[in-house]
Short mmCIF file of C-alpha atoms in Angstrom, two decimals:
data_model
loop_
_atom_site.label_atom_id
_atom_site.label_comp_id
_atom_site.label_asym_id
_atom_site.label_seq_id
_atom_site.Cartn_x
_atom_site.Cartn_y
_atom_site.Cartn_z
CA MET X 1 148.17 -28.60 52.56
CA GLY X 2 151.22 -30.86 52.36
CA ALA X 3 154.21 -30.71 54.68
CA GLY X 4 154.13 -26.94 54.98
CA GLY X 5 150.39 -26.99 55.70
CA ARG X 6 150.88 -28.53 59.16
CA MET X 7 152.26 -25.23 60.45
CA THR X 8 149.73 -22.68 61.68
CA ALA X 9 149.76 -19.15 60.27
CA SER X 10 151.06 -17.68 63.54
CA GLU X 11 153.82 -20.27 63.78
CA ARG X 12 154.84 -19.66 60.21
CA ALA X 13 154.87 -15.90 60.73
CA ALA X 14 157.09 -16.33 63.80
CA GLN X 15 159.45 -18.56 61.84
CA GLU X 16 159.62 -16.09 58.95
CA LYS X 17 160.31 -13.17 61.29
CA SER X 18 163.13 -15.08 62.97
CA GLU X 19 164.67 -15.80 59.57
CA TRP X 20 164.45 -12.12 58.65
CA ALA X 21 165.97 -11.18 61.99
CA ALA X 22 168.87 -13.53 61.30
CA ALA X 23 169.41 -11.65 58.07
CA GLY X 24 169.41 -8.32 59.88
CA VAL X 25 165.91 -7.22 58.86
CA ARG X 26 162.89 -6.69 61.07
CA ALA X 27 159.77 -7.87 59.24
CA ASP X 28 157.58 -5.47 61.21
CA SER X 29 159.71 -2.35 60.80
CA ASN X 30 160.49 0.23 58.17
CA GLN X 31 164.02 -1.10 57.86
CA VAL X 32 164.33 -2.72 54.45
CA LYS X 33 166.91 -5.07 53.03
CA LYS X 34 166.56 -4.69 49.29
CA SER X 35 166.33 -7.75 47.12
CA PRO X 36 169.50 -8.59 45.16
CA THR X 37 169.35 -7.42 41.55
CA ALA X 38 172.31 -9.30 40.09
CA PRO X 39 171.48 -12.37 37.99
CA PRO X 40 170.75 -15.18 40.48
CA PRO X 41 173.39 -17.88 41.03
CA PHE X 42 170.72 -20.54 40.37
CA THR X 43 168.46 -21.47 37.48
CA LEU X 44 164.74 -22.17 37.30
CA GLY X 45 165.61 -25.83 36.76
CA GLN X 46 167.61 -25.95 39.98
CA ILE X 47 164.72 -24.39 41.88
CA LYS X 48 162.32 -26.95 40.42
CA LYS X 49 164.59 -29.84 41.44
CA ALA X 50 164.35 -28.70 45.07
CA ILE X 51 160.57 -29.16 45.03
CA PRO X 52 159.12 -32.64 45.68
CA PRO X 53 157.74 -33.90 42.34
CA HIS X 54 154.25 -34.56 43.73
CA CYS X 55 153.82 -30.81 44.26
CA PHE X 56 153.28 -30.44 40.52
CA ASN X 57 150.47 -33.03 40.44
CA ARG X 58 146.95 -31.69 39.87
CA SER X 59 143.98 -33.65 41.19
CA VAL X 60 140.47 -33.08 39.80
CA LEU X 61 138.85 -34.44 42.95
CA ARG X 62 140.99 -32.41 45.31
CA SER X 63 140.57 -29.22 43.30
CA PHE X 64 136.80 -29.66 43.18
CA SER X 65 136.76 -30.30 46.92
CA TYR X 66 137.84 -26.70 47.45
CA VAL X 67 135.13 -25.46 45.09
CA VAL X 68 132.50 -27.46 46.97
CA HIS X 69 133.88 -26.34 50.34
CA ASP X 70 133.73 -22.67 49.40
CA LEU X 71 130.28 -22.89 47.82
CA ILE X 72 128.88 -24.67 50.88
CA LEU X 73 130.26 -21.93 53.12
CA SER X 74 128.90 -19.24 50.81
CA SER X 75 125.48 -20.90 50.77
CA ALA X 76 125.49 -21.19 54.55
CA PHE X 77 126.26 -17.49 54.94
CA LEU X 78 123.51 -16.65 52.44
CA TYR X 79 121.03 -18.77 54.38
CA PHE X 80 122.11 -17.00 57.56
CA ALA X 81 121.50 -13.61 55.91
CA LEU X 82 118.11 -14.46 54.47
CA LYS X 83 116.61 -16.54 57.26
CA TRP X 84 118.28 -15.56 60.51
CA ILE X 85 119.19 -11.87 60.26
CA PRO X 86 115.56 -10.72 59.64
CA THR X 87 114.50 -12.39 62.90
CA LEU X 88 116.97 -10.41 65.00
CA PRO X 89 115.57 -7.50 67.03
CA ASP X 90 116.80 -3.97 66.56
CA PRO X 91 119.61 -3.01 66.61
CA PHE X 92 121.27 -6.43 66.32
CA HIS X 93 120.35 -7.04 62.71
CA TYR X 94 122.22 -3.84 61.74
CA ALA X 95 125.38 -5.36 63.22
CA ALA X 96 124.72 -8.78 61.68
CA TRP X 97 124.70 -7.52 58.08
CA PRO X 98 128.34 -6.29 58.19
CA LEU X 99 129.35 -9.65 59.64
CA TYR X 100 127.67 -11.37 56.70
CA TRP X 101 129.28 -9.00 54.19
CA VAL X 102 132.78 -9.57 55.51
CA ALA X 103 132.41 -13.35 55.82
CA GLN X 104 130.77 -13.74 52.41
CA GLY X 105 133.26 -11.40 50.76
CA CYS X 106 136.21 -13.37 52.13
CA VAL X 107 134.80 -16.75 51.08
CA LEU X 108 133.96 -15.46 47.60
CA THR X 109 137.51 -14.16 47.33
CA GLY X 110 138.55 -17.77 47.79
CA VAL X 111 136.21 -18.72 44.93
CA TRP X 112 137.85 -15.99 42.85
CA VAL X 113 141.27 -17.50 43.60
CA ILE X 114 140.15 -20.94 42.44
CA ALA X 115 138.96 -19.43 39.15
CA HIS X 116 142.33 -17.67 38.90
CA GLU X 117 143.94 -21.08 39.33
CA CYS X 118 141.83 -22.39 36.43
CA GLY X 119 143.24 -19.59 34.29
CA HIS X 120 146.75 -20.86 35.04
CA HIS X 121 145.80 -24.46 34.15
CA ALA X 122 146.55 -25.38 37.77
CA PHE X 123 143.09 -26.79 38.54
CA SER X 124 143.37 -30.06 36.63
CA ASP X 125 145.21 -31.79 33.80
CA TYR X 126 142.37 -30.90 31.42
CA SER X 127 142.45 -27.43 29.87
CA LEU X 128 138.82 -27.53 28.79
CA LEU X 129 137.65 -28.43 32.28
CA ASP X 130 139.78 -25.66 33.76
CA ASP X 131 138.29 -23.12 31.37
CA VAL X 132 134.69 -24.22 31.96
CA VAL X 133 135.06 -24.08 35.75
CA GLY X 134 136.95 -20.77 35.57
CA LEU X 135 134.41 -19.23 33.20
CA VAL X 136 131.46 -20.16 35.45
CA LEU X 137 133.08 -19.04 38.71
CA HIS X 138 134.55 -15.80 37.37
CA SER X 139 131.40 -14.86 35.46
CA ALA X 140 129.41 -15.25 38.68
CA LEU X 141 131.74 -12.62 40.17
CA LEU X 142 131.40 -10.39 37.06
CA VAL X 143 134.95 -11.13 35.90
CA PRO X 144 135.58 -11.64 32.15
CA TYR X 145 137.40 -14.94 32.54
CA PHE X 146 139.33 -15.31 29.28
CA SER X 147 139.99 -11.58 29.04
CA TRP X 148 141.64 -11.52 32.42
CA LYS X 149 143.30 -14.92 31.88
CA TYR X 150 145.25 -13.62 28.88
CA SER X 151 146.25 -10.27 30.34
CA HIS X 152 147.24 -11.98 33.59
CA ARG X 153 149.32 -14.50 31.67
CA ARG X 154 151.26 -11.57 30.19
CA HIS X 155 151.72 -10.19 33.68
CA HIS X 156 153.38 -13.46 34.66
CA SER X 157 155.52 -13.35 31.51
CA ASN X 158 156.71 -9.80 32.22
CA THR X 159 156.64 -9.32 35.99
CA GLY X 160 158.90 -6.52 37.16
CA SER X 161 159.29 -4.98 33.69
CA LEU X 162 158.56 -1.27 33.55
CA GLU X 163 157.72 -1.51 29.84
CA ARG X 164 155.78 -4.77 29.56
CA ASP X 165 154.24 -5.74 32.89
CA GLU X 166 150.44 -5.62 32.86
CA VAL X 167 149.29 -4.49 36.30
CA PHE X 168 150.42 -2.14 39.07
CA VAL X 169 153.14 -0.84 36.81
CA PRO X 170 154.84 1.91 38.85
CA LYS X 171 155.40 5.30 37.27
CA LYS X 172 158.56 7.31 37.14
CA LYS X 173 158.54 10.62 38.98
CA THR X 174 158.63 12.63 35.75
CA VAL X 175 155.27 11.29 34.55
CA LEU X 176 153.31 11.48 37.80
CA PRO X 177 150.13 13.58 37.75
CA TRP X 178 150.55 17.04 39.29
CA TYR X 179 148.38 16.14 42.29
CA SER X 180 150.46 13.09 43.33
CA LYS X 181 152.70 15.19 45.55
CA TYR X 182 149.72 16.46 47.53
CA MET X 183 147.93 13.12 47.75
CA SER X 184 150.94 11.14 48.97
CA ASN X 185 152.34 13.66 51.45
CA ASN X 186 149.41 13.67 53.88
CA PRO X 187 147.33 10.99 55.66
CA VAL X 188 144.02 12.20 54.23
CA GLY X 189 145.30 12.04 50.68
CA ARG X 190 146.73 8.56 51.20
CA LEU X 191 143.47 7.36 52.75
CA LEU X 192 141.50 8.75 49.82
CA THR X 193 143.90 7.03 47.41
CA LEU X 194 143.34 3.70 49.16
CA VAL X 195 139.56 4.09 49.27
CA VAL X 196 139.38 4.79 45.54
CA GLN X 197 141.86 2.03 44.75
CA LEU X 198 140.08 -0.62 46.83
CA THR X 199 136.54 0.25 45.69
CA LEU X 200 136.99 1.30 42.07
CA GLY X 201 140.43 -0.04 41.18
CA TRP X 202 139.32 -3.43 39.83
CA PRO X 203 136.46 -2.25 37.56
CA LEU X 204 138.57 0.69 36.36
CA TYR X 205 141.38 -1.67 35.43
CA LEU X 206 139.06 -3.99 33.53
CA ALA X 207 137.20 -1.22 31.72
CA PHE X 208 139.90 1.43 31.21
CA ASN X 209 143.22 -0.28 31.94
CA VAL X 210 143.87 2.01 34.91
CA SER X 211 147.21 1.06 36.55
CA GLY X 212 147.98 -1.19 33.58
CA ARG X 213 150.74 -0.90 31.01
CA PRO X 214 150.33 1.75 28.31
CA TYR X 215 149.02 0.70 24.92
CA PRO X 216 149.04 2.68 21.65
CA ARG X 217 145.26 2.99 21.80
CA PHE X 218 142.35 2.48 24.18
CA ALA X 219 142.63 -0.85 26.02
CA CYS X 220 139.64 -2.56 27.61
CA HIS X 221 139.18 -6.11 28.87
CA TYR X 222 135.65 -6.25 27.46
CA ASP X 223 136.65 -5.28 23.92
CA PRO X 224 137.53 -8.25 21.67
CA LYS X 225 139.49 -5.85 19.45
CA SER X 226 141.47 -4.41 22.36
CA PRO X 227 145.26 -4.16 21.78
CA ILE X 228 145.68 -6.36 24.84
CA TYR X 229 144.71 -9.40 22.77
CA SER X 230 145.90 -11.20 19.67
CA ASP X 231 143.61 -12.17 16.81
CA ARG X 232 143.39 -15.79 17.94
CA GLU X 233 142.15 -14.70 21.38
CA ARG X 234 139.31 -12.43 20.28
CA VAL X 235 136.57 -15.08 20.10
CA GLN X 236 137.29 -16.07 23.70
CA ILE X 237 137.09 -12.44 24.79
CA PHE X 238 133.58 -12.40 23.30
CA ILE X 239 132.74 -15.59 25.24
CA SER X 240 133.93 -13.84 28.42
CA ASP X 241 131.59 -10.95 27.68
CA VAL X 242 128.70 -13.37 27.18
CA GLY X 243 129.47 -14.92 30.56
CA VAL X 244 129.42 -11.55 32.33
CA VAL X 245 126.28 -10.38 30.52
CA THR X 246 124.53 -13.64 31.44
CA ALA X 247 125.45 -13.13 35.10
CA VAL X 248 124.27 -9.52 35.00
CA TYR X 249 120.95 -10.59 33.48
CA ALA X 250 120.49 -13.22 36.19
CA LEU X 251 121.16 -10.58 38.84
CA TYR X 252 118.68 -8.25 37.16
CA ARG X 253 115.98 -10.94 37.21
CA LEU X 254 116.62 -11.59 40.90
CA SER X 255 116.43 -7.85 41.56
CA THR X 256 113.01 -7.67 39.91
CA LEU X 257 111.82 -10.49 42.15
CA PHE X 258 113.32 -9.43 45.49
CA GLY X 259 114.19 -5.76 45.04
CA PHE X 260 117.27 -3.71 44.23
CA TRP X 261 118.36 -3.15 47.83
CA TRP X 262 117.94 -6.85 48.57
CA MET X 263 120.45 -7.52 45.80
CA VAL X 264 122.81 -4.87 47.13
CA ARG X 265 122.74 -6.38 50.62
CA VAL X 266 123.01 -10.00 49.55
CA TYR X 267 125.41 -9.74 46.58
CA GLY X 268 126.57 -6.18 45.89
CA VAL X 269 128.40 -5.42 49.12
CA PRO X 270 130.16 -8.83 49.30
CA LEU X 271 131.26 -8.31 45.69
CA LEU X 272 132.77 -4.94 46.63
CA ILE X 273 134.70 -6.71 49.37
CA VAL X 274 135.91 -9.35 46.90
CA ASN X 275 137.12 -6.61 44.56
CA GLY X 276 138.80 -4.80 47.43
CA TRP X 277 140.64 -7.90 48.59
CA LEU X 278 141.69 -8.68 45.04
CA VAL X 279 143.23 -5.25 44.56
CA LEU X 280 144.86 -5.20 47.98
CA ILE X 281 146.35 -8.68 47.63
CA THR X 282 147.78 -7.91 44.20
CA TYR X 283 149.03 -4.49 45.29
CA LEU X 284 150.88 -5.86 48.33
CA GLN X 285 152.34 -8.77 46.35
CA HIS X 286 154.09 -6.41 43.96
CA THR X 287 154.57 -3.20 45.95
CA HIS X 288 157.29 -3.09 48.59
CA PRO X 289 160.39 -0.91 49.15
CA ALA X 290 162.55 -4.05 48.91
CA LEU X 291 161.33 -4.98 45.42
CA PRO X 292 163.14 -3.79 42.28
CA HIS X 293 161.74 -3.05 38.85
CA TYR X 294 163.75 -3.23 35.65
CA ASP X 295 163.81 -1.56 32.28
CA SER X 296 164.46 -3.49 29.08
CA SER X 297 168.25 -3.17 29.42
CA GLU X 298 168.27 -5.16 32.67
CA TRP X 299 165.09 -7.22 32.91
CA ASP X 300 165.00 -10.99 32.56
CA TRP X 301 162.20 -13.40 33.41
CA LEU X 302 163.70 -15.01 36.51
CA ARG X 303 164.66 -11.77 38.23
CA GLY X 304 161.24 -10.37 37.35
CA ALA X 305 159.44 -13.41 38.78
CA LEU X 306 161.43 -13.01 42.01
CA ALA X 307 160.41 -9.34 42.29
CA THR X 308 157.39 -10.19 44.43
CA VAL X 309 156.82 -10.71 48.13
CA ASP X 310 154.95 -13.19 50.30
CA ARG X 311 152.71 -11.71 53.00
CA ASP X 312 150.97 -13.09 56.07
CA TYR X 313 147.18 -12.57 56.27
CA GLY X 314 146.73 -14.77 59.32
CA ILE X 315 143.71 -17.07 59.11
CA LEU X 316 142.80 -15.53 55.76
CA ASN X 317 145.81 -17.24 54.19
CA LYS X 318 143.77 -20.43 54.26
CA VAL X 319 140.52 -18.74 53.23
CA PHE X 320 142.35 -17.26 50.22
CA HIS X 321 143.92 -20.64 49.39
CA ASN X 322 147.41 -19.36 50.25
CA ILE X 323 147.69 -17.04 47.28
CA THR X 324 148.87 -14.50 49.84
CA ASP X 325 151.79 -16.30 51.47
CA THR X 326 153.04 -18.46 48.56
CA HIS X 327 153.07 -15.89 45.78
CA VAL X 328 156.79 -16.18 45.05
CA ALA X 329 156.40 -19.90 44.32
CA HIS X 330 153.29 -19.13 42.27
CA HIS X 331 155.22 -16.75 40.03
CA LEU X 332 157.93 -19.33 39.49
CA PHE X 333 155.55 -22.24 38.83
CA SER X 334 152.08 -20.91 38.07
CA THR X 335 150.63 -24.30 37.03
CA MET X 336 151.27 -25.72 40.50
CA PRO X 337 148.00 -26.18 42.44
CA HIS X 338 147.60 -24.03 45.51
CA TYR X 339 147.34 -27.00 47.88
CA HIS X 340 151.00 -27.86 47.22
CA ALA X 341 152.31 -24.28 47.27
CA MET X 342 153.12 -24.18 51.00
CA GLU X 343 155.30 -27.27 50.74
CA ALA X 344 156.95 -25.92 47.61
CA THR X 345 157.67 -22.57 49.26
CA LYS X 346 159.37 -24.28 52.16
CA ALA X 347 161.48 -26.31 49.72
CA ILE X 348 162.67 -23.39 47.57
CA LYS X 349 163.57 -20.91 50.29
CA PRO X 350 167.06 -22.38 50.94
CA ILE X 351 167.80 -22.16 47.21
CA LEU X 352 166.49 -18.61 46.80
CA GLY X 353 168.24 -17.25 49.90
CA GLU X 354 168.19 -13.44 49.81
CA TYR X 355 166.17 -13.52 46.61
CA TYR X 356 163.16 -14.71 48.60
CA GLN X 357 161.13 -11.88 50.10
CA PHE X 358 158.67 -12.22 52.98
CA ASP X 359 157.11 -9.44 55.02
CA GLY X 360 155.19 -10.33 58.17
CA THR X 361 153.96 -6.78 58.77
CA PRO X 362 150.22 -6.81 59.60
CA VAL X 363 148.35 -6.36 56.35
CA PHE X 364 146.63 -3.07 57.07
CA ASP X 365 149.83 -1.57 58.50
CA ALA X 366 151.63 -2.67 55.34
CA MET X 367 148.90 -1.16 53.17
CA PHE X 368 149.31 2.29 54.71
CA ARG X 369 153.10 2.01 54.74
CA GLU X 370 153.33 1.04 51.08
CA VAL X 371 150.98 3.75 49.87
CA LYS X 372 153.19 6.23 51.73
CA GLU X 373 156.62 4.88 50.77
CA CYS X 374 156.03 3.50 47.25
CA VAL X 375 154.85 6.51 45.25
CA TYR X 376 157.08 6.25 42.19
CA VAL X 377 160.25 4.49 41.03
CA GLU X 378 163.61 6.05 40.27
CA GLN X 379 166.73 4.63 38.74
CA GLU X 380 169.33 3.10 40.99
CA ASP X 381 172.28 5.33 41.81
CA GLY X 382 175.68 4.30 40.52
CA SER X 383 176.88 2.56 37.40
CA GLU X 384 178.84 -0.44 36.24
CA GLY X 385 181.63 0.03 33.71
CA GLY X 386 180.43 3.54 32.96
CA LYS X 387 176.92 2.28 32.13
CA THR X 388 173.95 3.13 34.33
CA ARG X 389 171.99 0.05 35.36
CA GLY X 390 168.34 -0.26 34.43
CA VAL X 391 167.25 -1.04 37.99
CA PHE X 392 164.55 1.07 39.67
CA TRP X 393 163.45 1.35 43.30
CA TYR X 394 160.43 2.85 44.98
CA ASN X 395 160.70 6.34 46.44
CA ASN X 396 158.40 9.04 47.82
CA LYS X 397 160.58 12.15 47.95
CA PHE X 398 159.39 15.28 46.15
#
């Protein structure tokens, strides 16, 4: 993991919390020090110079080693489920299945992250190899690889923009649905929101663009003619669909051989967990009371890229290939392979200063806090030179 990888997750969390404390912010409290919104006193080039040059090197062998590692673990868990769990006496096998689901779901989330890295051309120096590996891995997880690759690229190009960002675009209070007030103001409503978001959020986004930016007509990741894509991208969207359909057919054939509920136990539930982790990770990376959003009068790429937050998932940081705790660096340099991101994050923090955001709040505490506090965005109070700034912050007051 490079120089930063020698530090354990708990040690890193303790270090981050001490740094926040020095800045007057408790990482595990509701006290928030908002990110600066003025143009940064540094450039992207200056940030890059602070990073050791080898961090930008991509190794085919090293990247494939993570693929092999994850697939071996996944295969081992599958063997455990098929050969060992059925031999357990009642009621132990009922407890063993959830253990398999959680373990398999977490490992397959790591596979998902590697495919995501292929979409950023961070897997190797060869674009074709990246796309082949990404297409195979994502299709196996029912993800339309090229479709998501292109919409996600636009997310990286427009992060923090209220008009052009692609995912988890917060709404202004004036356009919230009528029921938002009732869902966000009570624990049951917030829990229901999270359950729907974590179970259905990913397929709803892919199929219906739920939580995505508005388009002039129906937008769907499976539609080659969707307004999300340009004409030159439409053939690859079709290839993505072929990949997903092929995977679905393979799952259907397995279901006919072993049964529908066998498929649900072995593949369906772990896939739900993968989708849930994906939504939660993305949500917490871009949703925090300290993070600003900008309209077109104020937004620029660097400030938008910095409008994200690193989180600490404990041991899962490593399982998820550090997409969780190095996301700021990832948004600045998305072609950097994940195995150098820890070292790069350590190198850029002195340059970023207050523009770097880290929150060490336990993940599930943060999830419930953010769904309570970050309901909509409203424009920043005050003005400069008689002109209201196009900076927006999360709020939950009705």
